[in-house]
Amino acid sequence: MQNEIRILHMISSLNIGGSQAFVMNLYRNIDRNLIQFDFIIDHPNELYFKEEIEELGGRVYSLPGFNGFNIGEVKKAWNRFFREHPDYRILHSHTRSYASLYLPIAKKNGLKTIIHSHSTSNGTGAKALIKKVLQYPLRYQADYLFACSEISGEWLYGKRAIKKENYKMIPNAIDVGKYTFSNKNRSEIRKEFNIPNGDIVLGHVGRFHEAKNHLFLLDVFYMYNKRHSNAKLLLVGDGELRKVIENRINELGLCRSVIMTGAKNDVNRLLSAMDYFLFPSIWEGLPVAVVEAQAAGLPCFVSNTVTKDVAVSSLVKYLTIKDGVECWVDEIENTPLTKTDVSSQISEAGFDMKETSKELSNFYKELFYA
C-alpha cells in the first residue's frame, strides 16, 4: 500500500532555517512511495516551503502557538487535532520550546514521540528562562531523543539522558553532490547580482536572528572591504532583524558592497559564487550551512561557539568572537583563494543525506509497525 506511513512533523515555521533545511533535505530524499511527511506549524504566515511540501504529497496544518498565557488553548487544539486525525502513529517534533505541553497529548492518543534538538541555546531574558523550564521534562516525556550534534543533545537532555538507548544523534546531512562547486553557477550568479569576475566575495547563509551575529559579520566585512575595495558580501537569508541589518549597512556606508538576496532555495548555486564563507554565530546546534559551504569547497571561518562536529574537513577554521574583528580579517587574508573538493570526507563523516534518509526510513518503519 502506497504512502501508508505518514510521519507528523511539528516544526513551527515553514520558512528557511536550519531545522527546516534538514527536514526538507530528508523529505526530498526519502522514499515517498512508502513514507510521507505531514507538518504542524504555529506560524501560519511563514510558508516558504508549503508549496513544495504539497507538491511532494505532504499536508500542512496550523495550530495556535504558545504565548506564555494560553496553555489551555494549546492543549485543547492538540487534543482536537488528534481526535480529528486518529491515524497518525508517530510525532517527530523539531520544536522544543513548549513541546512538553503537547507530547503527553500525543502519547495519550497512542503516538510514538520523538523530540529533536537543533540548537544549544534559548537566547537570553525572561522568555529564555520560561523555555528552559518548559523544556526540562522533554527528556522524560519523549519516547526518543534526537539531536543534530553531541553538544546539542547534552544541552537539551543532559549528560545522563544522552547515554540511554532511546537517544540518537542524527547529523544535519545534505545532498552532497548538489553542492559541488560549479563554474557555470558561479558565472550565472555573479552576473545576476552584477558582481565582476575579479571581485572577492565573502558569504553567509542564515536567518537574520541574534544567534547568527550579523552585526559582527558586517564589522568584519567593513574592515576587509577597507583593505580590499573589490570585495563584496553576499548575505543569503531573511528574518526579524532585517531592518537592523539594513540600518547597520547604511551606517557603515556598505550599500554598494553588500548584497542581500533574501531567502533563496538555490543556496547550492549561490555558494559557488563565493570565495570565503563566514559564520560567526553566538550559538548553534549543528549548522547545515557550514556543511554545505564545505561541500562547495569554500574556506569557512566559524566561531568557536559552534560544535566541532561540523568541521568535517580542513576547510573549517575556528575563531573566537572575543579576539575581535581584525583577527578574523587577518585569517581571511592569509587563506589562499582555492576551491577544495572534500565531498568524500563529508560523506564519510555521515553527512550524506542519501544514507541518513535510509537510516531514518528504517527507523520510522520499525517504529510504525512496533
mmCIF file of N, CA, C and O in Angstrom, residues 208 215 238-250 260:
data_model
loop_
_atom_site.group_PDB
_atom_site.id
_atom_site.type_symbol
_atom_site.label_atom_id
_atom_site.label_comp_id
_atom_site.label_asym_id
_atom_site.label_seq_id
_atom_site.Cartn_x
_atom_site.Cartn_y
_atom_site.Cartn_z
ATOM 1 N N PHE A 208 18.142 35.915 9.676
ATOM 2 C CA PHE A 208 18.508 37.174 10.335
ATOM 3 C C PHE A 208 17.992 37.141 11.778
ATOM 4 O O PHE A 208 16.911 37.631 12.085
ATOM 5 N N LEU A 215 25.725 41.531 12.943
ATOM 6 C CA LEU A 215 26.370 42.832 13.152
ATOM 7 C C LEU A 215 27.887 42.682 13.269
ATOM 8 O O LEU A 215 28.648 43.509 12.741
ATOM 9 N N ASP A 238 16.819 35.791 5.481
ATOM 10 C CA ASP A 238 15.871 36.840 5.865
ATOM 11 C C ASP A 238 15.473 36.591 7.313
ATOM 12 O O ASP A 238 15.847 35.575 7.899
ATOM 13 N N GLY A 239 14.719 37.514 7.886
ATOM 14 C CA GLY A 239 14.293 37.312 9.260
ATOM 15 C C GLY A 239 13.956 38.597 9.966
ATOM 16 O O GLY A 239 13.959 39.679 9.369
ATOM 17 N N GLU A 240 13.690 38.467 11.275
ATOM 18 C CA GLU A 240 13.163 39.581 12.052
ATOM 19 C C GLU A 240 14.146 40.729 12.225
ATOM 20 O O GLU A 240 13.746 41.854 12.523
ATOM 21 N N LEU A 241 15.448 40.469 12.036
ATOM 22 C CA LEU A 241 16.446 41.528 12.213
ATOM 23 C C LEU A 241 16.849 42.194 10.897
ATOM 24 O O LEU A 241 17.839 42.929 10.850
ATOM 25 N N ARG A 242 16.086 41.977 9.863
ATOM 26 C CA ARG A 242 16.460 42.522 8.555
ATOM 27 C C ARG A 242 16.644 44.041 8.595
ATOM 28 O O ARG A 242 17.624 44.575 8.080
ATOM 29 N N LYS A 243 15.710 44.742 9.222
ATOM 30 C CA LYS A 243 15.785 46.203 9.264
ATOM 31 C C LYS A 243 17.023 46.665 10.035
ATOM 32 O O LYS A 243 17.690 47.625 9.636
ATOM 33 N N VAL A 244 17.325 45.997 11.139
ATOM 34 C CA VAL A 244 18.507 46.325 11.939
ATOM 35 C C VAL A 244 19.770 46.166 11.105
ATOM 36 O O VAL A 244 20.680 47.010 11.136
ATOM 37 N N ILE A 245 19.830 45.084 10.343
ATOM 38 C CA ILE A 245 20.993 44.804 9.497
ATOM 39 C C ILE A 245 21.096 45.825 8.368
ATOM 40 O O ILE A 245 22.194 46.326 8.067
ATOM 41 N N GLU A 246 19.980 46.157 7.760
ATOM 42 C CA GLU A 246 19.983 47.171 6.706
ATOM 43 C C GLU A 246 20.468 48.515 7.234
ATOM 44 O O GLU A 246 21.249 49.220 6.566
ATOM 45 N N ASN A 247 20.023 48.877 8.432
ATOM 46 C CA ASN A 247 20.456 50.152 9.031
ATOM 47 C C ASN A 247 21.957 50.158 9.278
ATOM 48 O O ASN A 247 22.632 51.178 9.062
ATOM 49 N N ARG A 248 22.487 49.023 9.740
ATOM 50 C CA ARG A 248 23.920 48.939 10.002
ATOM 51 C C ARG A 248 24.725 49.024 8.706
ATOM 52 O O ARG A 248 25.799 49.668 8.672
ATOM 53 N N ILE A 249 24.228 48.423 7.651
ATOM 54 C CA ILE A 249 24.882 48.510 6.340
ATOM 55 C C ILE A 249 24.960 49.970 5.893
ATOM 56 O O ILE A 249 25.993 50.436 5.398
ATOM 57 N N ASN A 250 23.868 50.710 6.081
ATOM 58 C CA ASN A 250 23.846 52.129 5.720
ATOM 59 C C ASN A 250 24.828 52.933 6.562
ATOM 60 O O ASN A 250 25.546 53.807 6.053
ATOM 61 N N MET A 260 22.032 41.642 -0.388
ATOM 62 C CA MET A 260 21.089 40.846 0.410
ATOM 63 C C MET A 260 20.145 40.138 -0.563
ATOM 64 O O MET A 260 19.348 40.773 -1.247
#
